[in-house]
Short mmCIF file of C-alpha atoms in Angstrom, two decimals:
data_model
loop_
_atom_site.label_atom_id
_atom_site.label_comp_id
_atom_site.label_asym_id
_atom_site.label_seq_id
_atom_site.Cartn_x
_atom_site.Cartn_y
_atom_site.Cartn_z
CA MET A 739 -109.52 -69.50 20.71
CA GLY A 740 -107.80 -66.75 22.69
CA GLY A 741 -105.63 -65.64 19.04
CA MET A 742 -109.13 -66.01 17.67
CA GLY A 743 -109.74 -63.26 19.92
CA ASP A 744 -106.99 -61.09 19.14
CA ASN A 745 -107.44 -61.58 15.32
CA GLY A 746 -111.95 -60.19 15.54
CA GLY A 747 -110.03 -57.08 17.76
CA LYS A 748 -107.73 -56.02 14.77
CA ALA A 749 -109.89 -56.84 12.37
CA GLY A 750 -112.87 -54.72 13.62
CA ARG A 751 -110.70 -51.46 13.70
CA PRO A 752 -110.29 -49.52 10.28
CA ALA A 753 -107.95 -50.72 8.33
CA GLY A 754 -105.34 -48.82 6.86
CA GLY A 755 -106.67 -45.05 8.59
CA GLY A 756 -103.05 -43.68 9.51
CA ASP A 757 -101.58 -43.99 6.28
CA LEU A 758 -104.99 -42.31 4.79
CA LYS A 759 -104.62 -39.29 6.78
CA ALA A 760 -100.67 -39.28 6.12
CA LEU A 761 -101.84 -39.47 2.12
CA ARG A 762 -104.31 -36.73 2.87
CA LYS A 763 -101.97 -34.53 4.27
CA ARG A 764 -99.31 -35.26 2.22
CA LEU A 765 -101.80 -34.83 -0.84
CA TRP A 766 -102.55 -31.50 0.35
CA LEU A 767 -98.91 -30.30 1.71
CA ARG A 768 -98.14 -30.64 -2.24
CA SER A 769 -101.44 -29.34 -4.20
CA SER A 770 -100.95 -26.32 -1.48
CA VAL A 771 -97.07 -25.38 -2.02
CA LEU A 772 -97.81 -26.01 -6.03
CA VAL A 773 -100.42 -23.64 -6.24
CA CYS A 774 -99.38 -21.14 -3.72
CA SER A 775 -96.35 -20.99 -5.35
CA VAL A 776 -97.37 -20.28 -9.19
CA LEU A 777 -99.70 -17.54 -7.78
CA VAL A 778 -96.39 -16.13 -5.54
CA LEU A 779 -94.93 -16.33 -9.12
CA ALA A 780 -97.26 -14.95 -10.68
CA LEU A 781 -97.59 -11.72 -8.94
CA ALA A 782 -93.64 -11.16 -8.10
CA ALA A 783 -93.63 -11.74 -12.35
CA ALA A 784 -96.49 -8.59 -12.19
CA TRP A 785 -94.32 -6.43 -9.78
CA LEU A 786 -90.91 -7.00 -11.69
CA ALA A 787 -92.35 -6.05 -14.53
CA SER A 788 -93.64 -2.75 -13.32
CA ALA A 789 -90.56 -2.32 -11.90
CA PHE A 790 -88.54 -2.94 -14.99
CA SER A 791 -91.22 -0.33 -16.76
CA ALA A 792 -90.59 1.59 -14.16
CA ARG A 793 -86.74 1.89 -15.06
CA ASP A 794 -86.44 2.28 -18.47
CA ALA A 795 -89.09 5.27 -17.94
CA ASN A 796 -86.52 7.26 -15.62
CA ASN A 797 -83.47 6.08 -18.13
CA VAL A 798 -85.52 7.62 -20.78
CA ALA A 799 -85.90 10.92 -18.84
CA LEU A 800 -82.21 11.27 -18.11
CA GLN A 801 -81.45 10.30 -21.59
CA ASN A 802 -84.13 12.97 -22.20
CA VAL A 803 -82.18 15.28 -19.67
CA MET A 804 -79.19 14.69 -21.47
CA THR A 805 -80.21 16.02 -25.10
CA ASP A 806 -82.59 19.55 -23.59
CA SER A 807 -78.51 20.09 -22.04
CA LEU A 808 -76.69 20.05 -25.27
CA ARG A 809 -80.01 22.11 -26.67
CA ARG A 810 -80.03 25.01 -24.01
CA GLY A 811 -76.72 27.57 -24.31
CA GLY A 812 -74.25 25.41 -24.31
CA LEU A 813 -71.31 24.86 -22.56
CA LEU A 814 -69.48 27.76 -23.68
CA GLU A 815 -72.80 30.08 -22.51
CA ALA A 816 -73.04 28.27 -19.08
CA HIS A 817 -68.97 27.94 -18.68
CA GLU A 818 -69.81 32.22 -18.53
CA ASP A 819 -72.48 32.26 -15.98
CA ALA A 820 -70.77 29.20 -13.96
CA ARG A 821 -70.91 30.15 -9.94
CA PRO A 822 -68.44 28.32 -6.93
CA ASP A 823 -71.55 26.38 -5.70
CA VAL A 824 -75.27 25.24 -6.12
CA PRO A 825 -76.50 28.51 -4.54
CA GLN A 826 -75.08 30.94 -6.49
CA ALA A 827 -75.24 29.07 -9.29
CA LEU A 828 -79.43 29.11 -8.47
CA ASP A 829 -79.66 32.48 -8.23
CA SER A 830 -77.73 33.20 -11.36
CA LEU A 831 -81.19 31.64 -13.11
CA VAL A 832 -83.22 34.49 -10.97
CA GLU A 833 -80.97 36.78 -12.29
CA SER A 834 -80.94 35.55 -16.24
CA SER A 835 -84.25 35.46 -15.91
CA THR A 836 -85.43 39.35 -15.36
CA GLY A 837 -83.40 39.66 -18.05
CA GLU A 838 -83.59 38.85 -21.77
CA ALA A 839 -85.26 35.41 -22.53
CA ASP A 840 -82.95 32.78 -21.77
CA ASP A 841 -84.49 29.07 -21.32
CA ARG A 842 -82.01 28.46 -18.82
CA LYS A 843 -84.38 30.30 -16.11
CA LEU A 844 -86.14 29.92 -12.48
CA ILE A 845 -89.10 28.79 -13.05
CA VAL A 846 -91.82 28.17 -9.72
CA THR A 847 -95.52 27.06 -9.65
CA ALA A 848 -98.15 27.20 -6.92
CA PRO A 849 -100.90 24.86 -7.05
CA ASP A 850 -104.09 26.25 -7.50
CA THR A 851 -106.23 22.76 -7.73
CA TYR A 852 -106.47 20.08 -5.21
CA TYR A 853 -105.20 16.68 -5.95
CA SER A 854 -102.06 14.37 -4.44
CA LEU A 855 -99.56 12.97 -6.57
CA SER A 856 -97.01 10.81 -3.76
CA GLY A 857 -95.80 14.41 -3.08
CA PRO A 858 -94.80 17.59 -5.25
CA VAL A 859 -93.75 17.11 -8.70
CA GLN A 860 -89.97 17.68 -9.37
CA SER A 861 -88.44 18.09 -12.54
CA PRO A 862 -85.63 17.30 -14.47
CA PHE A 863 -82.31 18.85 -14.24
CA SER A 864 -79.20 18.73 -15.09
CA LEU A 865 -75.90 20.45 -13.75
CA ALA A 866 -72.71 21.09 -15.60
CA GLU A 867 -68.88 21.35 -13.24
CA PHE A 868 -66.21 22.45 -14.92
CA GLU A 869 -62.79 21.78 -14.68
CA GLY A 870 -61.96 24.86 -11.85
CA GLY A 871 -65.12 23.56 -9.70
CA SER A 872 -68.03 25.99 -10.78
CA MET A 873 -71.04 24.79 -11.97
CA ALA A 874 -74.10 26.63 -13.99
CA PHE A 875 -77.67 24.96 -14.69
CA LEU A 876 -77.91 23.37 -18.13
CA VAL A 877 -81.07 22.28 -17.50
CA PRO A 878 -82.83 24.84 -14.74
CA PRO A 879 -84.81 22.76 -12.07
CA TYR A 880 -88.36 23.90 -11.21
CA ASN A 881 -90.78 24.69 -8.47
CA VAL A 882 -87.36 24.94 -6.05
CA VAL A 883 -89.02 26.62 -2.64
CA SER A 884 -86.25 29.45 -1.40
CA GLY A 885 -84.77 28.87 2.46
CA GLY A 886 -85.25 25.78 4.21
CA GLY A 887 -88.86 24.58 2.58
CA GLY A 888 -90.82 24.75 6.06
CA SER A 889 -93.22 21.91 6.00
CA SER A 890 -95.66 22.51 2.95
CA TYR A 891 -95.24 19.38 1.22
CA GLY A 892 -94.59 17.02 4.48
CA SER A 893 -91.44 15.18 4.69
CA PHE A 894 -91.43 16.42 0.90
CA ASN A 895 -88.68 18.96 1.01
CA TRP A 896 -87.78 20.57 -2.23
CA CYS A 897 -85.83 23.52 -1.32
CA GLU A 898 -82.67 25.27 -1.94
CA SER A 899 -80.51 23.15 0.97
CA ALA A 900 -82.32 20.06 -0.76
CA LEU A 901 -80.87 21.40 -4.38
CA GLU A 902 -77.34 21.69 -2.34
CA GLU A 903 -77.27 18.52 -0.88
CA LEU A 904 -78.45 16.53 -3.60
CA VAL A 905 -76.04 17.92 -5.86
CA GLY A 906 -72.96 17.48 -3.47
CA THR A 907 -74.03 13.75 -2.26
CA ALA A 908 -74.13 13.38 -6.28
CA ARG A 909 -70.62 14.91 -6.70
CA SER A 910 -68.74 12.61 -3.66
CA ASN A 911 -70.98 9.92 -5.19
CA ARG A 912 -68.61 10.25 -8.73
CA ALA A 913 -65.41 11.61 -7.35
CA ASP A 914 -65.18 8.36 -5.21
CA ALA A 915 -66.53 5.68 -8.28
CA GLY A 916 -64.66 4.06 -10.63
CA ARG A 917 -63.64 4.97 -14.63
CA ARG A 918 -68.17 4.20 -15.57
CA PRO A 919 -69.87 4.11 -12.85
CA ASP A 920 -73.85 3.68 -12.70
CA PRO A 921 -76.61 5.78 -12.26
CA GLN A 922 -76.90 6.31 -8.68
CA TYR A 923 -79.88 6.35 -6.35
CA ILE A 924 -79.83 9.04 -3.81
CA GLU A 925 -82.14 9.34 -0.84
CA ILE A 926 -83.32 12.84 0.29
CA GLN A 927 -85.62 14.58 2.39
CA GLY A 928 -88.00 12.31 1.38
CA MET A 929 -87.17 11.97 -2.49
CA THR A 930 -85.77 9.81 -4.38
CA TRP A 931 -83.44 10.61 -7.36
CA LYS A 932 -81.84 8.64 -10.09
CA CYS A 933 -78.75 10.76 -11.66
CA ALA A 934 -76.39 9.71 -14.09
CA THR A 935 -73.08 11.51 -15.02
CA GLU A 936 -71.66 12.11 -18.61
CA ILE A 937 -68.89 14.15 -19.85
CA MET A 938 -69.10 16.81 -22.85
CA VAL A 939 -66.23 18.29 -24.68
CA THR A 940 -66.50 21.24 -26.88
CA ASN A 941 -63.39 23.61 -28.40
CA PRO A 942 -64.15 26.89 -28.02
CA HIS A 943 -62.04 28.07 -30.30
CA TYR A 944 -63.77 26.48 -33.63
CA PRO A 945 -65.09 29.64 -35.65
CA ALA A 946 -69.03 29.94 -36.30
CA GLU A 947 -68.57 30.03 -39.98
CA GLY A 948 -66.71 26.76 -40.15
CA GLU A 949 -63.36 27.43 -40.53
CA GLY A 950 -60.54 25.30 -38.74
CA ASP A 951 -60.55 21.52 -36.56
CA PRO A 952 -63.59 21.41 -34.86
CA ALA A 953 -61.62 17.91 -33.68
CA VAL A 954 -61.45 16.90 -29.59
CA SER A 955 -60.86 14.18 -27.91
CA VAL A 956 -61.76 12.61 -24.50
CA TYR A 957 -59.83 10.79 -21.77
CA GLY A 958 -60.26 7.41 -21.50
CA ASP A 959 -60.45 7.56 -17.58
CA GLY A 960 -63.15 10.17 -16.97
CA ARG A 961 -61.02 13.06 -15.45
CA LEU A 962 -62.10 16.78 -16.44
CA GLU A 963 -58.10 17.30 -15.66
CA GLY A 964 -55.87 18.35 -18.80
CA TYR A 965 -58.76 19.61 -21.22
CA GLU A 966 -57.57 23.10 -20.46
CA GLU A 967 -53.99 22.52 -21.41
CA ASP A 968 -54.84 20.68 -24.48
CA GLY A 969 -57.48 24.16 -25.32
CA TYR A 970 -61.08 22.51 -24.96
CA LEU A 971 -63.62 23.23 -22.64
CA ALA A 972 -65.12 20.34 -20.79
CA ALA A 973 -67.16 19.35 -18.12
CA ARG A 974 -68.96 16.62 -16.15
CA VAL A 975 -73.27 17.10 -16.70
CA TYR A 976 -75.22 15.75 -13.61
CA ALA A 977 -78.40 14.52 -15.20
CA PHE A 978 -81.25 14.02 -12.34
CA VAL A 979 -84.28 12.47 -12.80
CA ASP A 980 -87.13 12.42 -9.87
CA ILE A 981 -88.36 9.23 -9.31
CA THR A 982 -90.16 9.37 -5.39
CA SER A 983 -93.00 8.68 -7.48
CA SER A 984 -91.88 5.32 -8.65
CA VAL A 985 -90.34 4.52 -5.33
CA ILE A 986 -94.02 5.00 -3.91
CA TYR A 987 -95.91 3.27 -6.54
CA LEU A 988 -93.54 0.30 -6.65
CA LYS A 989 -94.04 0.11 -2.98
CA ARG A 990 -97.75 -0.01 -2.51
CA MET A 991 -97.94 -2.40 -5.37
CA GLY A 992 -95.40 -4.92 -3.43
CA MET A 993 -97.72 -4.33 -0.48
CA PHE A 994 -100.67 -4.73 -2.43
CA LEU A 995 -99.68 -8.17 -4.21
CA ALA A 996 -98.18 -9.26 -0.29
CA LEU A 997 -101.79 -8.93 0.51
CA ILE A 998 -103.23 -10.64 -2.90
CA GLY A 999 -100.98 -13.32 -2.27
CA ALA A 1000 -101.37 -14.05 1.60
CA ALA A 1001 -105.46 -14.25 0.39
CA GLY A 1002 -105.21 -15.95 -2.26
CA CYS A 1003 -102.60 -18.61 -0.85
CA ALA A 1004 -105.01 -19.12 2.04
CA LEU A 1005 -108.47 -19.00 -0.55
CA LEU A 1006 -105.64 -21.98 -2.56
CA VAL A 1007 -104.80 -23.51 1.02
CA ALA A 1008 -108.61 -24.29 1.43
CA VAL A 1009 -109.88 -24.63 -1.61
CA CYS A 1010 -107.04 -27.83 -1.93
CA ARG A 1011 -107.96 -29.36 1.03
CA ARG A 1012 -111.74 -29.17 -0.57
CA VAL A 1013 -111.00 -30.92 -3.30
CA ILE A 1014 -108.43 -33.58 -1.59
CA ASP A 1015 -111.21 -34.73 0.81
CA ARG A 1016 -113.56 -35.18 -1.85
CA ALA A 1017 -111.23 -37.10 -4.33
CA LEU A 1018 -110.24 -39.20 -1.77
CA VAL A 1019 -113.89 -40.01 -0.75
CA PRO A 1020 -113.49 -43.46 -2.96
CA VAL A 1021 -110.53 -44.57 -0.85
CA VAL A 1022 -112.63 -44.30 2.44
CA GLU A 1023 -115.50 -45.70 0.92
CA SER A 1024 -113.03 -48.93 -0.21
CA GLN A 1025 -111.31 -49.03 3.45
CA VAL A 1026 -115.18 -49.11 4.63
CA ARG A 1027 -116.09 -52.31 2.63
CA GLN A 1028 -112.62 -53.24 3.27
CA ARG A 1029 -113.05 -53.34 6.70
CA GLU A 1030 -116.37 -55.02 6.88
CA PHE A 1031 -115.45 -57.67 4.80
CA LEU A 1032 -112.62 -58.78 7.46
CA ILE A 1033 -115.29 -58.42 10.26
CA LYS A 1034 -117.76 -60.50 7.98
CA ALA A 1035 -114.78 -62.89 7.49
CA SER A 1036 -113.79 -63.16 10.85
CA HIS A 1037 -117.25 -64.29 12.29
CA GLU A 1038 -117.67 -66.78 9.25
CA LEU A 1039 -114.14 -68.45 9.82
CA LYS A 1040 -114.72 -68.33 13.65
CA THR A 1041 -117.19 -71.36 14.61
CA PRO A 1042 -115.49 -73.94 12.41
CA MET A 1043 -112.24 -73.12 13.39
CA ALA A 1044 -113.06 -73.24 16.83
CA SER A 1045 -114.75 -76.69 16.14
CA LEU A 1046 -111.64 -78.00 14.35
CA SER A 1047 -109.43 -77.12 17.27
CA SER A 1048 -111.80 -78.42 20.10
CA ASN A 1049 -111.88 -81.55 18.16
CA LEU A 1050 -108.08 -81.58 17.51
CA ASP A 1051 -107.99 -81.38 20.97
CA ALA A 1052 -109.92 -84.19 21.83
CA LEU A 1053 -107.63 -86.46 19.36
CA VAL A 1054 -104.84 -85.26 21.35
CA ALA A 1055 -106.10 -86.49 24.71
CA ASN A 1056 -106.74 -90.19 23.94
CA GLY A 1057 -103.54 -90.48 21.84
CA GLY A 1058 -103.59 -93.81 23.22
CA GLU A 1059 -105.91 -95.10 21.26
CA THR A 1060 -106.13 -96.08 17.62
CA VAL A 1061 -107.12 -93.80 14.57
CA ALA A 1062 -110.20 -96.23 13.37
CA SER A 1063 -111.57 -96.77 17.43
CA GLN A 1064 -111.75 -92.38 17.42
CA GLU A 1065 -113.17 -92.39 13.68
CA ARG A 1066 -116.00 -90.06 15.50
CA TRP A 1067 -113.68 -87.28 15.89
CA THR A 1068 -111.44 -87.16 13.00
CA LYS A 1069 -115.18 -87.61 10.99
CA ASN A 1070 -115.89 -84.03 13.23
CA MET A 1071 -112.16 -82.70 12.01
CA ARG A 1072 -113.16 -83.78 8.50
CA GLU A 1073 -116.63 -82.47 8.30
CA ASP A 1074 -115.29 -78.54 9.98
CA ILE A 1075 -112.48 -78.69 7.22
CA ASP A 1076 -115.11 -78.66 4.58
CA GLU A 1077 -117.16 -76.06 5.79
CA LEU A 1078 -114.36 -74.11 6.40
CA ALA A 1079 -113.28 -74.92 3.26
CA GLY A 1080 -116.94 -73.55 1.50
CA ARG A 1081 -116.66 -70.36 3.41
CA THR A 1082 -113.79 -69.57 2.18
CA CYS A 1083 -114.85 -69.96 -1.48
CA LYS A 1084 -118.28 -68.20 -0.37
CA LEU A 1085 -115.60 -65.83 0.83
CA LEU A 1086 -113.72 -65.22 -2.35
CA ASP A 1087 -116.58 -64.90 -4.39
CA LEU A 1088 -117.62 -62.11 -2.65
CA VAL A 1089 -114.34 -60.35 -3.00
CA ALA A 1090 -113.99 -61.38 -6.76
CA GLY A 1091 -117.67 -60.21 -8.02
CA PRO A 1092 -119.25 -61.23 -10.57
CA GLU A 1093 -117.62 -61.81 -13.97
CA PRO A 1094 -117.48 -60.19 -16.94
CA ALA A 1095 -119.16 -61.78 -19.62
CA SER A 1096 -116.54 -61.17 -21.60
CA HIS A 1097 -114.47 -63.30 -19.41
CA ARG A 1098 -116.66 -66.13 -19.84
CA ASP A 1099 -116.86 -65.67 -23.23
CA GLY A 1100 -112.93 -66.13 -23.50
CA THR A 1101 -113.14 -63.18 -25.64
#
């Protein structure tokens, strides 16, 4: 009797409640991780596409500067105006702008309408460094403010000192680099510049009439020394492109996409939890029906089993008597067994439900 009470108590608890909670949590976590991963990958792909587009645009700008360097004046004219340092090379542009028309002249603009482009727009420029260390601008830098630049543009100070520091950093990095280094990325005074170098060699003795040998050769190690001894004029051309706007745009885009990703993941997690809960409603209902069936089965089987146990106890208590003399108890036990079998069959019928007509017809 005590054993039956324990079984009835266990049957009163929800069947598989812990398993259902574990299943809900597992499905929720996996679906959340999946959809959030897809969202993060999509946002990362969008940022990478923008970064590659910006890189390609900056590379095109660098190539355009290199091309312009070949058109404007040439190495011979630039070599004649070469100066020993960047400030003097910049001064030579100012001097040339006061004389005859020259493409290589310094131009400065001032804003007349208020608008913001994440800082001042710095023009690309190129600088030729000759074998002796003298320098000349092939494509001039625009909007270079004299002196220290002050704080006209906030953290962006495009002035003579910034120009000198930028060129000095590029020359120092190139001197420490290998034979053919990758483009440089230089951060200076709130700006980010991309710099590429190229060796340009010409034959100064080749006549304009086209007579003579125009052939030139380039050393494979990328050095400038030795060209003058071979009768050539050589220079390492530094091309600079301001990519500050691209960097700021990518940073802002990264922050914006990160916020979208965080908000989107939070929303998707909530949606996944809602969907999983709705999908498990039939499972919950099935567990409720299962619990009700177990409770009903426990009550249906408890009475005949208790009677059967009592009759068996009576038989054991009168162990000295014959079976025939205890026919009353054996008859009661047979009735209990029949009742137990009948109730068991009814419970099985409840579980199985009505048989489909197709099964009854044998089709």
